[in-house]
Coordinates of C-alpha atoms in Angstrom, one line a residue:
M1 CA 37.3 101.9 172.7
N2 CA 40.8 103.3 172.3
V3 CA 43.6 100.8 171.8
A4 CA 47.1 101.6 173.0
P5 CA 49.6 101.9 170.2
L6 CA 52.1 99.1 169.6
L7 CA 55.7 99.9 170.4
A8 CA 57.8 99.6 167.2
A9 CA 60.7 97.2 167.4
P10 CA 64.2 98.7 166.6
G11 CA 64.5 99.4 162.9
Q12 CA 60.8 99.0 162.3
E13 CA 58.2 101.7 161.6
Y14 CA 55.4 102.5 164.1
M15 CA 52.1 100.8 163.2
H16 CA 48.8 101.3 165.0
P17 CA 47.3 98.0 166.1
K18 CA 44.0 98.8 164.4
I19 CA 45.8 99.1 161.0
G20 CA 47.8 95.9 161.6
A21 CA 44.7 93.9 162.6
N22 CA 42.7 95.0 159.5
F23 CA 45.4 94.9 156.8
N24 CA 48.2 92.5 157.7
H25 CA 46.5 89.4 156.4
H26 CA 45.3 90.8 153.1
D27 CA 47.2 90.8 149.8
S28 CA 44.2 92.5 148.0
M29 CA 40.9 94.1 148.9
L30 CA 37.7 95.0 147.1
V31 CA 36.5 98.6 147.5
K32 CA 32.8 98.9 146.7
Q33 CA 31.1 102.2 146.4
T34 CA 27.4 102.1 147.5
A35 CA 24.4 103.6 145.7
K36 CA 23.8 106.0 148.6
G37 CA 22.4 109.4 147.5
C38 CA 21.4 108.4 143.9
C39 CA 18.1 110.4 144.2
Q40 CA 20.0 113.4 145.6
E41 CA 22.3 113.4 142.5
C42 CA 19.3 113.4 140.2
F43 CA 18.5 116.9 141.6
G44 CA 22.0 118.2 140.8
C45 CA 23.8 117.8 144.2
E46 CA 26.7 115.4 144.6
A47 CA 25.9 112.8 147.3
K48 CA 28.3 111.8 150.1
S49 CA 30.5 108.9 148.9
E50 CA 30.1 105.7 150.9
Y51 CA 32.2 102.6 150.5
K52 CA 32.3 99.1 151.9
I53 CA 35.6 97.1 151.8
S54 CA 35.9 93.4 151.7
A55 CA 38.6 90.7 151.1
M56 CA 39.7 90.0 147.5
D57 CA 41.8 87.5 145.7
W58 CA 43.3 87.1 142.2
G59 CA 41.2 84.0 141.7
Y60 CA 38.0 86.2 141.7
L61 CA 39.2 88.3 138.7
E62 CA 38.7 87.3 135.1
S63 CA 41.1 88.1 132.3
T64 CA 39.8 91.7 132.1
S65 CA 37.6 93.4 134.6
L66 CA 34.9 90.8 135.3
L67 CA 34.4 89.4 138.7
K68 CA 33.7 85.7 139.3
E69 CA 30.7 84.6 141.3
G70 CA 31.3 85.1 145.0
A71 CA 33.6 88.1 144.9
M72 CA 30.8 90.7 145.7
S73 CA 29.3 88.5 148.5
Q74 CA 32.4 88.4 150.6
P75 CA 31.8 89.8 154.2
D76 CA 32.4 93.5 154.5
L77 CA 35.4 94.2 156.8
L78 CA 35.6 98.0 156.6
Y79 CA 33.3 100.9 156.1
A80 CA 34.1 104.4 154.8
I81 CA 31.9 107.5 154.6
E82 CA 32.5 111.0 153.3
N83 CA 32.1 114.0 155.6
S84 CA 31.6 117.2 153.7
S85 CA 29.2 120.1 153.6
F86 CA 26.1 120.3 151.4
C87 CA 27.1 123.7 150.0
M88 CA 30.5 122.3 149.1
R89 CA 29.0 119.3 147.2
L90 CA 26.5 121.5 145.5
C91 CA 28.6 124.5 144.5
W92 CA 32.2 123.2 144.2
R93 CA 31.6 119.5 143.5
D94 CA 34.8 118.7 141.6
G95 CA 37.2 120.6 143.9
R96 CA 35.4 120.0 147.2
G97 CA 37.2 119.2 150.4
F98 CA 36.2 116.2 152.4
T99 CA 37.2 113.7 155.1
L100 CA 36.7 110.0 154.6
K101 CA 36.6 108.1 157.8
V102 CA 37.4 104.3 157.6
S103 CA 36.0 102.2 160.4
E104 CA 35.7 98.5 161.3
G105 CA 32.6 96.6 160.3
S106 CA 30.1 96.9 157.5
E107 CA 28.2 99.9 158.9
A108 CA 29.0 103.2 160.6
G109 CA 29.9 103.1 164.3
G110 CA 32.9 100.8 164.3
D111 CA 36.3 101.6 165.7
R112 CA 38.3 104.1 163.6
V113 CA 41.0 102.5 161.5
A114 CA 42.2 105.4 159.3
T115 CA 41.1 108.8 158.1
F116 CA 41.8 110.3 154.6
K117 CA 41.4 114.1 154.3
K118 CA 41.3 116.0 151.1
P119 CA 41.7 119.8 151.3
C120 CA 39.6 122.1 149.1
G121 CA 41.3 122.7 145.8
C122 CA 40.7 123.1 142.1
P123 CA 38.9 120.7 139.7
L124 CA 41.0 118.7 137.3
Y125 CA 39.4 120.5 134.3
F126 CA 37.7 123.9 133.6
N127 CA 35.0 124.2 131.0
C128 CA 35.8 127.2 128.8
T129 CA 33.3 128.5 126.2
M130 CA 35.1 129.6 123.0
P131 CA 33.8 131.3 119.8
A132 CA 33.5 128.7 117.1
D133 CA 32.9 131.0 114.1
T134 CA 32.0 134.6 113.1
E135 CA 28.3 133.9 113.3
G136 CA 28.2 133.8 117.1
N137 CA 28.3 130.0 117.6
T138 CA 30.4 128.7 120.5
C139 CA 32.0 125.5 121.5
D140 CA 33.0 124.1 124.9
L141 CA 36.7 123.4 125.6
F142 CA 37.9 121.4 128.5
C143 CA 41.1 122.8 129.8
P144 CA 43.3 120.9 132.3
C145 CA 44.2 122.6 135.6
C146 CA 47.6 122.0 137.0
C147 CA 47.5 123.9 140.3
F148 CA 45.9 123.0 143.7
L149 CA 45.3 119.4 142.4
P150 CA 43.4 116.8 144.4
K151 CA 45.4 115.2 147.2
V152 CA 44.5 113.0 150.2
V153 CA 46.5 112.8 153.4
G154 CA 46.0 109.5 155.4
T155 CA 46.3 109.3 159.1
D156 CA 45.9 106.5 161.7
P157 CA 43.5 106.6 164.7
D158 CA 46.1 108.6 166.7
G159 CA 46.4 111.2 164.0
K160 CA 49.9 110.1 162.8
E161 CA 50.4 110.6 159.1
I162 CA 50.5 107.4 157.0
N163 CA 50.9 108.8 153.5
T164 CA 49.9 111.4 150.9
S165 CA 48.3 110.6 147.6
V166 CA 48.2 113.3 144.9
F167 CA 47.0 113.6 141.4
L168 CA 49.9 114.5 139.0
C169 CA 49.9 116.9 136.1
D170 CA 52.6 116.7 133.3
K171 CA 52.9 117.2 129.6
N172 CA 50.8 114.0 128.9
C173 CA 47.6 115.4 130.4
C174 CA 45.4 112.8 128.7
V175 CA 46.9 110.0 130.8
P176 CA 45.7 110.1 134.4
K177 CA 48.4 109.5 137.0
L178 CA 48.7 109.7 140.7
G179 CA 51.6 109.7 143.1
Y180 CA 51.9 107.8 146.4
T181 CA 54.4 109.4 148.9
E182 CA 55.5 108.7 152.4
K183 CA 57.4 111.2 154.5
G184 CA 57.9 113.3 151.3
R185 CA 59.4 110.5 149.3
T186 CA 57.5 109.2 146.2
I187 CA 57.1 105.4 146.5
Y188 CA 54.8 104.7 143.5
I189 CA 53.4 106.3 140.5
L190 CA 50.0 104.9 139.7
R191 CA 49.0 105.0 136.0
P192 CA 47.7 102.8 133.2
E193 CA 49.9 101.5 130.4
T194 CA 50.4 103.9 127.6
C195 CA 51.0 104.1 123.8
C196 CA 51.8 106.8 121.2
F197 CA 54.9 108.1 123.1
D198 CA 53.1 108.0 126.4
C199 CA 50.4 110.3 125.1
C200 CA 47.4 107.9 125.2
V201 CA 46.0 105.2 127.5
K202 CA 46.6 101.6 126.3
P203 CA 43.6 99.4 127.3
K204 CA 44.1 95.7 128.2
F205 CA 42.1 93.3 126.0
G206 CA 41.0 89.9 127.0
G207 CA 38.1 87.4 127.2
R208 CA 36.7 85.3 124.4
G209 CA 37.6 86.8 121.1
R210 CA 39.5 89.6 122.9
K211 CA 36.3 91.7 122.7
K212 CA 36.4 92.8 126.4
F213 CA 38.9 95.4 127.7
S214 CA 39.8 97.1 130.9
V215 CA 42.2 99.9 132.0
P216 CA 44.2 98.7 135.0
F217 CA 46.2 101.3 136.9
Y218 CA 49.6 99.8 137.7
F219 CA 52.2 100.7 140.2
W220 CA 55.4 102.1 138.7
D221 CA 58.8 102.6 140.3
P222 CA 59.5 106.4 140.1
A223 CA 63.3 105.8 140.0
T224 CA 63.5 103.0 137.3
K225 CA 60.2 103.9 135.5
Q226 CA 59.5 100.2 135.5
K227 CA 56.2 98.5 136.3
V228 CA 56.2 96.9 139.8
E229 CA 56.1 93.1 139.6
N230 CA 55.4 90.6 142.4
P231 CA 57.5 87.5 142.8
D232 CA 54.6 85.4 141.3
G233 CA 54.8 87.4 138.1
K234 CA 51.6 89.3 138.7
N235 CA 51.6 93.1 138.6
P236 CA 50.0 94.8 141.6
Q237 CA 47.3 97.2 140.4
I238 CA 44.1 99.1 141.1
T239 CA 41.4 98.2 138.5
K240 CA 37.8 99.2 138.2
V241 CA 35.8 96.0 137.9
W242 CA 32.3 95.1 136.6
S243 CA 30.1 94.6 139.6
G244 CA 26.9 93.4 137.8
M245 CA 24.4 94.7 135.3
K246 CA 22.0 96.1 138.0
R247 CA 24.7 98.2 139.7
E248 CA 26.5 99.3 136.6
C249 CA 23.4 100.4 134.6
C250 CA 21.2 101.8 137.4
T251 CA 23.7 103.5 139.7
S252 CA 26.9 105.5 139.4
A253 CA 28.6 103.4 142.1
D254 CA 32.0 102.0 141.2
T255 CA 33.9 99.0 142.4
F256 CA 37.7 98.6 142.5
A257 CA 40.0 95.7 143.1
T258 CA 43.2 96.8 144.8
F259 CA 46.1 94.3 144.6
F260 CA 49.0 95.3 146.9
P261 CA 52.7 94.9 146.1
T262 CA 54.3 92.0 147.9
D263 CA 55.7 92.4 151.4
V264 CA 54.4 95.9 152.0
S265 CA 53.5 97.0 155.5
A266 CA 49.9 97.1 156.8
S267 CA 50.3 100.9 157.0
R268 CA 51.2 101.1 153.4
K269 CA 48.2 98.9 152.5
A270 CA 46.0 101.3 154.3
G271 CA 47.5 104.2 152.4
L272 CA 46.9 102.4 149.1
I273 CA 43.2 102.1 150.0
G274 CA 43.3 105.9 150.3
L275 CA 44.9 106.1 146.9
T276 CA 42.1 103.9 145.5
L277 CA 39.5 106.4 147.0
L278 CA 41.4 109.3 145.4
L279 CA 41.5 107.5 142.0
D280 CA 37.7 107.1 142.2
F281 CA 37.3 110.8 142.9
C282 CA 39.7 112.0 140.2
V283 CA 39.1 109.6 137.3
F284 CA 35.8 107.8 137.7
E285 CA 33.6 110.5 139.2
R286 CA 32.0 113.2 137.1
Q287 CA 35.0 115.5 136.8
G288 CA 34.3 118.3 134.4
Q289 CA 30.9 116.9 133.5
P290 CA 27.5 118.7 134.0

């Protein structure tokens, strides 16, 4: 059933009621990729990505990327499924175009909340075979691609654009980074902390004996180059979390905890979920791998 759009008050941005109802009351969300299509991937064809999204809280996150008991069992609030062609997933996996439709509920068929569309483009890396010596031996070289990079455009149920998320390419190509823009203005840069003159990713160590580590992707202010910090001292971030031995060892499904910056609108929260989905596609899927 279609819901009439809310009229925006003077000085406020338009917000579709479906987005407001599903994001206004959440400061963080857990994005859980399902194991849908694992058998299909065993035969060389990328499966359609499917996600279920539930509530999340800082209290469920350990010092690194471990989730406390109860985090994964929260009721699923939103459902997202990829729409793409079989030929595209088989022949142009890493650069394929797709549409991710986000709807209410834990299964397909709920009211539309948002749509995230990625046009067909180039993979992040090209595998080049180079001669290794004069005896005919070769080696594989992964070359970064800096044109037609992955981007996702988010829209509300009425087709009004929410944001654009795009993978960024610069001189420090070993550090993955994404940009979040609204109406052509860059709001956040999403990237991990770095070391070695910004050339390498700096992991976060924690846990007993500091033997565990994670790589949170933080929000950075593009103007000041400073990490965004909430009033409570916590840094909003998107981090891949450990979702249990069975899921991690037996499937390629990933789980992400998305912690929003304080006082952002529901529309921006919806856009940041789209940013999370693009992060999964660009960084944690099999980009450049056989």
